[in-house]
Amino acid sequence: MKFAVLSLNPGIDRVLYLNNPMNPGHMNRACRSVTSQGSKGANVAIMLKRLGFDVTYYSFTGGLYGSLCEEILNKEGIDCKYRKAACGIRVNTKVIDGNGVCTELNEKGGPVTKEELEGLLEDFLKDSAETVFMCGSFPQGVEKDVYKSLIRVEKELGHNVILDCDGEAMTQGIVSGPDIIKPNIDELIMLLKSVGMCKDLPDESGKDTESTEKACGKLAERFGVGRVICTLGENGAVENSLSSSDGEAPKAGDGIYVPAYKSELLGFSGAGDCFLAGFGAAVYGMGMSDYDALEFASACGAAKVRLEGTRLPEKKEIQTIYGDIKNGSQERNKR
């Protein structure tokens, strides 16, 4: 199985750690810092590679930070196809203070030119990968309906499409019926509101997992999304999938719920990306059932939060946690 990952708004993450609570408006001295790749797409590509799959990464580069991002992904042995953007790539800064409070300062990215964008998308659409990930936000210069158009083309080519974004990019992209989307509970509520499905809103705390399953099912049925997954942080994750039989129109089936694997929280950034990469790899690359794939994805996310900053887990760490889950440390809970 070969995967391709598109990241239109790449960047570098810089995490600053403080010993004390942040004091806005005054000097704050960092005790240490961590610099790493800083986009959903890069995290997904690295995770897929570490799980043992062939993956091609499509993105922009340019400038000092572009060179740094290239260096990080090259060390992973990932096949990267870059288009140079005159604007370079962005830097996202996270400040984690002595109380564990995280403040994020994310740049918009761009603007990229029409020619730069068209060149990158032309390269991406030539890829023959059976499964493609479209990840993250858009830089300035990219229209918000780009995913919608790309998904239609990829599905016509017979490819599986996994979409991971939020805001207007997701509102537009979901119309084309991607095979998998994975909002967290806040993003799911925002998406339901944006498409006029306010009567289907789940419990915003994420504790009422059944209401979240139903909301995922309603969303899948309305837009023809193959699988809608919602991550709930410490409350686990749910999925609802489309099913069809006897030529009937696809409809949402029974939801699936898995609890969160209890793990020390050291670094949350990138956990959702590891979860999604794990699920896509499990379903399309390992042939797992949806429930087993959701457990495997949970193991990927749990392995990530044990690591500080934006470090990503190795396959061995994930397999250890997945083994714990399969050996019964967590009760299966299907609905």
mmCIF file of N, CA and C in Angstrom, residues 11-13 35-38 42-43 46 50 65-78 80 82 310 312:
data_model
loop_
_atom_site.group_PDB
_atom_site.id
_atom_site.type_symbol
_atom_site.label_atom_id
_atom_site.label_comp_id
_atom_site.label_asym_id
_atom_site.label_seq_id
_atom_site.Cartn_x
_atom_site.Cartn_y
_atom_site.Cartn_z
ATOM 1 N N GLY A 11 4.973 24.224 7.882
ATOM 2 C CA GLY A 11 5.625 25.158 8.787
ATOM 3 C C GLY A 11 6.571 24.441 9.722
ATOM 4 N N ILE A 12 7.162 25.233 10.574
ATOM 5 C CA ILE A 12 8.036 24.743 11.636
ATOM 6 C C ILE A 12 7.380 25.077 12.974
ATOM 7 N N ASP A 13 7.389 24.126 13.878
ATOM 8 C CA ASP A 13 6.891 24.350 15.231
ATOM 9 C C ASP A 13 8.059 24.693 16.145
ATOM 10 N N THR A 35 12.433 22.556 18.494
ATOM 11 C CA THR A 35 12.057 22.946 17.140
ATOM 12 C C THR A 35 11.863 21.682 16.305
ATOM 13 N N SER A 36 10.746 21.625 15.574
ATOM 14 C CA SER A 36 10.451 20.424 14.783
ATOM 15 C C SER A 36 9.521 20.779 13.630
ATOM 16 N N GLN A 37 9.145 19.753 12.833
ATOM 17 C CA GLN A 37 8.153 19.967 11.788
ATOM 18 C C GLN A 37 6.871 20.489 12.428
ATOM 19 N N GLY A 38 6.110 21.291 11.670
ATOM 20 C CA GLY A 38 4.964 21.930 12.304
ATOM 21 C C GLY A 38 3.713 21.950 11.462
ATOM 22 N N ALA A 42 3.001 16.918 7.583
ATOM 23 C CA ALA A 42 4.330 16.388 7.888
ATOM 24 C C ALA A 42 4.240 15.331 8.980
ATOM 25 N N ASN A 43 3.434 15.584 10.008
ATOM 26 C CA ASN A 43 3.272 14.601 11.080
ATOM 27 C C ASN A 43 2.681 13.297 10.544
ATOM 28 N N ILE A 46 5.336 11.369 8.452
ATOM 29 C CA ILE A 46 6.348 10.745 9.300
ATOM 30 C C ILE A 46 5.781 9.515 9.997
ATOM 31 N N ARG A 50 7.046 5.650 9.675
ATOM 32 C CA ARG A 50 7.512 4.897 10.837
ATOM 33 C C ARG A 50 6.710 3.614 11.038
ATOM 34 N N TYR A 65 13.412 28.354 6.872
ATOM 35 C CA TYR A 65 12.599 27.351 7.546
ATOM 36 C C TYR A 65 12.188 26.222 6.592
ATOM 37 N N GLY A 66 12.095 26.540 5.297
ATOM 38 C CA GLY A 66 11.820 25.496 4.328
ATOM 39 C C GLY A 66 12.954 24.480 4.286
ATOM 40 N N SER A 67 14.178 24.969 4.335
ATOM 41 C CA SER A 67 15.338 24.081 4.335
ATOM 42 C C SER A 67 15.360 23.209 5.583
ATOM 43 N N LEU A 68 14.969 23.787 6.720
ATOM 44 C CA LEU A 68 14.936 23.034 7.966
ATOM 45 C C LEU A 68 13.884 21.930 7.909
ATOM 46 N N CYS A 69 12.714 22.249 7.359
ATOM 47 C CA CYS A 69 11.650 21.257 7.236
ATOM 48 C C CYS A 69 12.081 20.131 6.287
ATOM 49 N N GLU A 70 12.728 20.486 5.193
ATOM 50 C CA GLU A 70 13.237 19.469 4.261
ATOM 51 C C GLU A 70 14.215 18.537 4.965
ATOM 52 N N GLU A 71 15.094 19.112 5.769
ATOM 53 C CA GLU A 71 16.097 18.317 6.481
ATOM 54 C C GLU A 71 15.436 17.317 7.424
ATOM 55 N N ILE A 72 14.393 17.750 8.140
ATOM 56 C CA ILE A 72 13.713 16.877 9.096
ATOM 57 C C ILE A 72 13.055 15.699 8.383
ATOM 58 N N LEU A 73 12.346 15.971 7.280
ATOM 59 C CA LEU A 73 11.652 14.886 6.578
ATOM 60 C C LEU A 73 12.615 13.983 5.819
ATOM 61 N N ASN A 74 13.717 14.557 5.329
ATOM 62 C CA ASN A 74 14.704 13.733 4.641
ATOM 63 C C ASN A 74 15.328 12.717 5.587
ATOM 64 N N LYS A 75 15.518 13.095 6.843
ATOM 65 C CA LYS A 75 16.083 12.176 7.835
ATOM 66 C C LYS A 75 15.170 10.977 8.069
ATOM 67 N N GLU A 76 13.863 11.174 7.812
ATOM 68 C CA GLU A 76 12.910 10.080 7.991
ATOM 69 C C GLU A 76 12.872 9.148 6.786
ATOM 70 N N GLY A 77 13.566 9.525 5.711
ATOM 71 C CA GLY A 77 13.574 8.703 4.506
ATOM 72 C C GLY A 77 12.304 8.821 3.685
ATOM 73 N N ILE A 78 11.599 9.941 3.839
ATOM 74 C CA ILE A 78 10.332 10.141 3.125
ATOM 75 C C ILE A 78 10.602 10.705 1.727
ATOM 76 N N CYS A 80 9.906 13.139 -0.825
ATOM 77 C CA CYS A 80 9.275 14.464 -0.777
ATOM 78 C C CYS A 80 9.295 15.130 -2.152
ATOM 79 N N TYR A 82 8.620 18.776 -3.522
ATOM 80 C CA TYR A 82 8.395 20.155 -3.111
ATOM 81 C C TYR A 82 8.240 21.094 -4.306
ATOM 82 N N THR A 310 6.887 18.054 20.244
ATOM 83 C CA THR A 310 6.274 17.526 19.030
ATOM 84 C C THR A 310 6.959 16.239 18.557
ATOM 85 N N LEU A 312 7.473 12.451 17.764
ATOM 86 C CA LEU A 312 6.500 11.455 17.342
ATOM 87 C C LEU A 312 6.991 10.058 17.722
#
